[in-house]
Short mmCIF file of C-alpha atoms in Angstrom, two decimals:
data_model
loop_
_atom_site.label_atom_id
_atom_site.label_comp_id
_atom_site.label_asym_id
_atom_site.label_seq_id
_atom_site.Cartn_x
_atom_site.Cartn_y
_atom_site.Cartn_z
CA UNK A 1 -127.54 -146.78 -6.96
CA UNK A 2 -126.54 -144.61 -3.88
CA UNK A 3 -129.21 -142.04 -3.71
CA UNK A 4 -127.67 -140.25 -0.77
CA UNK A 5 -123.85 -139.38 -0.91
CA UNK A 6 -122.02 -137.92 2.18
CA UNK A 7 -118.68 -136.09 1.89
CA UNK A 8 -116.14 -136.41 3.36
CA UNK A 9 -116.26 -140.06 4.43
CA UNK A 10 -113.95 -139.04 7.42
CA UNK A 11 -112.33 -135.80 8.98
CA UNK A 12 -110.00 -135.28 11.54
CA UNK A 13 -109.92 -131.79 13.27
CA UNK A 14 -108.10 -130.12 16.06
CA UNK A 15 -110.35 -128.81 18.88
CA UNK A 16 -111.54 -125.49 17.97
CA UNK A 17 -111.55 -126.05 14.23
CA UNK A 18 -114.91 -125.69 12.21
CA UNK A 19 -116.12 -128.51 10.06
CA UNK A 20 -118.74 -128.64 6.91
CA UNK A 21 -120.22 -131.82 6.18
CA UNK A 22 -122.19 -132.27 3.00
CA UNK A 23 -125.07 -134.48 1.73
CA UNK A 24 -126.06 -134.74 -1.91
CA UNK A 25 -129.09 -136.39 -3.25
CA UNK A 26 -129.64 -138.05 -6.61
CA UNK A 27 -133.33 -137.54 -6.58
CA UNK A 28 -135.87 -134.90 -5.60
CA UNK A 29 -135.38 -133.93 -1.98
CA UNK A 30 -137.84 -134.63 0.78
CA UNK A 31 -137.82 -134.64 4.47
CA UNK A 32 -134.05 -134.10 5.33
CA UNK A 33 -132.55 -135.12 8.65
CA UNK A 34 -129.16 -135.21 10.39
CA UNK A 35 -128.28 -137.60 13.08
CA UNK A 36 -125.23 -137.80 15.32
CA UNK A 37 -124.01 -141.43 16.23
CA UNK A 38 -122.09 -141.68 19.18
CA UNK A 39 -118.95 -143.83 19.29
CA UNK A 40 -120.95 -146.55 21.23
CA UNK A 41 -123.45 -146.63 18.73
CA UNK A 42 -126.46 -144.72 19.89
CA UNK A 43 -128.37 -142.44 17.47
CA UNK A 44 -129.56 -138.89 18.26
CA UNK A 45 -131.51 -136.71 16.05
CA UNK A 46 -130.01 -133.28 15.32
CA UNK A 47 -132.18 -131.77 12.84
CA UNK A 48 -135.30 -132.13 11.01
CA UNK A 49 -134.55 -129.68 8.31
CA UNK A 50 -136.64 -130.06 4.82
CA UNK A 51 -135.57 -126.55 3.78
CA UNK A 52 -133.81 -123.44 4.69
CA UNK A 53 -131.38 -123.07 7.79
CA UNK A 54 -131.78 -124.25 11.20
CA UNK A 55 -129.26 -123.48 13.98
CA UNK A 56 -128.74 -125.41 17.55
CA UNK A 57 -125.89 -124.10 19.35
CA UNK A 58 -122.74 -124.70 17.57
CA UNK A 59 -124.57 -126.79 15.02
CA UNK A 60 -126.02 -125.26 11.82
CA UNK A 61 -127.93 -127.01 9.11
CA UNK A 62 -128.83 -125.62 5.72
CA UNK A 63 -130.94 -127.52 3.04
CA UNK A 64 -131.21 -126.22 -0.42
CA UNK A 65 -133.99 -128.18 -2.28
CA UNK A 66 -133.28 -127.14 -5.82
CA UNK A 67 -129.63 -128.08 -5.40
CA UNK A 68 -130.48 -131.27 -3.97
CA UNK A 69 -127.97 -130.88 -1.07
CA UNK A 70 -127.84 -130.27 2.69
CA UNK A 71 -124.94 -129.28 4.85
CA UNK A 72 -124.20 -129.55 8.61
CA UNK A 73 -121.72 -126.82 9.94
CA UNK A 74 -119.98 -127.37 13.20
CA UNK A 75 -118.33 -124.47 14.71
CA UNK A 76 -115.70 -124.43 17.35
CA UNK A 77 -115.48 -128.33 17.46
CA UNK A 78 -115.00 -130.12 20.66
CA UNK A 79 -113.60 -133.63 21.51
CA UNK A 80 -117.20 -134.74 22.43
CA UNK A 81 -118.16 -133.92 18.87
CA UNK A 82 -116.49 -137.04 17.76
CA UNK A 83 -118.43 -139.69 16.26
CA UNK A 84 -120.34 -140.24 13.04
CA UNK A 85 -122.75 -137.74 11.38
CA UNK A 86 -125.55 -139.18 9.07
CA UNK A 87 -128.08 -137.63 6.90
CA UNK A 88 -131.35 -139.11 5.73
CA UNK A 89 -134.02 -138.15 3.37
CA UNK A 90 -137.52 -139.45 2.49
CA UNK A 91 -137.36 -141.29 -0.99
CA UNK A 92 -140.09 -139.71 -3.17
CA UNK A 93 -143.32 -139.57 -1.25
CA UNK A 94 -142.94 -143.22 0.04
CA UNK A 95 -142.39 -142.80 3.71
CA UNK A 96 -139.15 -144.65 3.17
CA UNK A 97 -136.29 -142.78 4.99
CA UNK A 98 -133.05 -143.75 3.50
CA UNK A 99 -129.57 -142.79 4.98
CA UNK A 100 -126.12 -141.92 3.58
CA UNK A 101 -123.14 -143.89 4.79
CA UNK A 102 -122.10 -141.24 7.22
CA UNK A 103 -119.07 -138.88 7.84
CA UNK A 104 -116.90 -140.06 10.67
CA UNK A 105 -115.39 -137.06 12.66
CA UNK A 106 -112.59 -137.28 14.93
CA UNK A 107 -111.64 -134.20 17.09
CA UNK A 108 -108.50 -134.16 18.69
CA UNK A 109 -106.87 -131.97 21.62
CA UNK B 1 -138.66 -137.19 25.18
CA UNK B 2 -139.65 -139.95 22.79
CA UNK B 3 -138.77 -143.37 23.99
CA UNK B 4 -138.17 -146.44 21.91
CA UNK B 5 -136.89 -149.51 23.72
CA UNK B 6 -135.32 -152.49 21.75
CA UNK B 7 -134.68 -155.98 23.32
CA UNK B 8 -132.39 -157.80 23.50
CA UNK B 9 -129.23 -155.76 23.41
CA UNK B 10 -127.19 -158.44 22.23
CA UNK B 11 -128.06 -161.70 20.73
CA UNK B 12 -125.86 -164.71 19.48
CA UNK B 13 -127.52 -167.58 17.62
CA UNK B 14 -126.36 -170.31 15.14
CA UNK B 15 -126.97 -170.65 11.42
CA UNK B 16 -130.72 -171.75 10.75
CA UNK B 17 -131.79 -170.49 14.25
CA UNK B 18 -135.02 -168.50 14.98
CA UNK B 19 -134.69 -164.90 16.25
CA UNK B 20 -137.19 -162.36 17.17
CA UNK B 21 -136.17 -158.75 18.00
CA UNK B 22 -138.49 -156.60 19.84
CA UNK B 23 -139.16 -152.93 19.76
CA UNK B 24 -141.66 -150.88 21.74
CA UNK B 25 -142.44 -147.12 21.42
CA UNK B 26 -144.18 -145.17 24.14
CA UNK B 27 -144.59 -142.02 21.92
CA UNK B 28 -148.11 -142.67 20.42
CA UNK B 29 -146.26 -142.63 16.98
CA UNK B 30 -147.76 -144.09 13.87
CA UNK B 31 -144.69 -145.11 12.08
CA UNK B 32 -142.10 -147.71 13.13
CA UNK B 33 -139.11 -148.64 11.15
CA UNK B 34 -136.52 -151.60 11.43
CA UNK B 35 -132.87 -150.85 10.07
CA UNK B 36 -129.79 -152.82 9.90
CA UNK B 37 -126.30 -150.95 10.01
CA UNK B 38 -123.28 -152.48 8.38
CA UNK B 39 -119.72 -151.09 7.72
CA UNK B 40 -119.69 -149.42 4.41
CA UNK B 41 -123.38 -149.56 4.06
CA UNK B 42 -124.84 -147.11 6.60
CA UNK B 43 -128.36 -147.88 7.77
CA UNK B 44 -130.52 -149.74 5.53
CA UNK B 45 -134.31 -150.05 5.61
CA UNK B 46 -135.67 -153.73 6.24
CA UNK B 47 -139.18 -153.14 7.08
CA UNK B 48 -141.68 -150.13 8.17
CA UNK B 49 -145.08 -149.96 9.30
CA UNK B 50 -147.78 -146.96 9.65
CA UNK B 51 -150.17 -148.77 12.16
CA UNK B 52 -151.06 -151.92 13.80
CA UNK B 53 -151.57 -154.77 11.39
CA UNK B 54 -149.84 -152.79 8.59
CA UNK B 55 -146.51 -153.80 7.00
CA UNK B 56 -144.39 -152.27 4.35
CA UNK B 57 -141.43 -153.66 2.43
CA UNK B 58 -138.04 -151.91 2.86
CA UNK B 59 -135.01 -152.00 0.73
CA UNK B 60 -133.28 -155.09 2.11
CA UNK B 61 -136.20 -157.43 3.19
CA UNK B 62 -135.01 -160.79 2.11
CA UNK B 63 -134.68 -163.22 4.98
CA UNK B 64 -136.98 -161.00 7.32
CA UNK B 65 -140.36 -160.80 8.40
CA UNK B 66 -141.84 -158.13 10.56
CA UNK B 67 -145.15 -157.79 12.51
CA UNK B 68 -146.92 -154.58 14.07
CA UNK B 69 -149.08 -156.23 16.71
CA UNK B 70 -150.04 -152.96 18.28
CA UNK B 71 -149.28 -149.23 17.74
CA UNK B 72 -146.51 -149.59 20.49
CA UNK B 73 -144.92 -152.90 19.45
CA UNK B 74 -143.08 -153.83 15.99
CA UNK B 75 -141.19 -157.17 15.99
CA UNK B 76 -138.47 -158.38 13.50
CA UNK B 77 -138.34 -162.06 12.78
CA UNK B 78 -135.37 -164.03 11.36
CA UNK B 79 -136.59 -167.56 10.79
CA UNK B 80 -133.72 -169.28 9.52
CA UNK B 81 -130.85 -166.86 10.42
CA UNK B 82 -127.69 -166.73 8.42
CA UNK B 83 -124.28 -165.27 9.00
CA UNK B 84 -125.02 -162.57 6.54
CA UNK B 85 -127.57 -161.18 8.93
CA UNK B 86 -125.03 -160.50 11.54
CA UNK B 87 -125.49 -156.79 12.02
CA UNK B 88 -126.43 -153.98 14.33
CA UNK B 89 -130.29 -153.52 14.18
CA UNK B 90 -132.11 -150.34 15.09
CA UNK B 91 -135.73 -149.62 15.56
CA UNK B 92 -136.99 -146.13 15.11
CA UNK B 93 -140.54 -144.42 15.28
CA UNK B 94 -142.05 -141.19 13.77
CA UNK B 95 -145.22 -139.39 14.28
CA UNK B 96 -145.83 -139.35 10.49
CA UNK B 97 -143.96 -140.85 7.82
CA UNK B 98 -140.52 -139.33 7.20
CA UNK B 99 -140.69 -136.91 10.25
CA UNK B 100 -138.18 -136.84 12.95
CA UNK B 101 -137.18 -140.32 13.65
CA UNK B 102 -136.52 -141.49 17.24
CA UNK B 103 -134.05 -144.54 17.55
CA UNK B 104 -133.75 -147.14 19.94
CA UNK B 105 -130.36 -148.33 21.49
CA UNK B 106 -129.92 -151.04 18.93
CA UNK B 107 -129.60 -155.00 18.97
CA UNK B 108 -126.35 -156.48 18.08
CA UNK B 109 -127.02 -159.83 16.57
CA UNK B 110 -124.33 -162.30 15.80
CA UNK B 111 -125.10 -165.33 13.74
CA UNK B 112 -122.46 -168.19 13.95
#
């Protein structure tokens, strides 16, 4: 079954609103990462965050290992934040990095 | 900035055709990965490698071969392409297993 569950599947915001994206894991959590996929398809690494909290500009990632979850918070959303956000984790200690199906974010003026 | 280059950017072939997708990384990374992305499935791991001559099986390997000829180059081979292999293919590299992945721009493959 799906080991990486992302929610919500899609989200529509007005510019300036905040967003909280969730990633939940059915197995023990290793090596959590967040990616942004631009509308034209290219993938950009946002965070490598196996535990704790990391911040970069308006983005904050929090990973709680014992609860098998990670979140991505976007503050003061902008139109250019529109796209798909993907989380990924290492399955066990296999070096296999597996992805969730993503959250599609649309930010409107 | 890590650099991963995929070629071609787009490819159209017919059922039964032979296709090779290429990936080169100039980051001196040990690990390289091949994924396919389809609507509703996200990115799914096909094959990966932790060094020249090494190959590890991913989650959706059927119909695909891969070869890591050097530390820089990782190839994905479809020897008898089928329409079910129509997809967007991504290559990625990382320094060590499951560390930050750096992705190429993708190859869109259409099998008619």
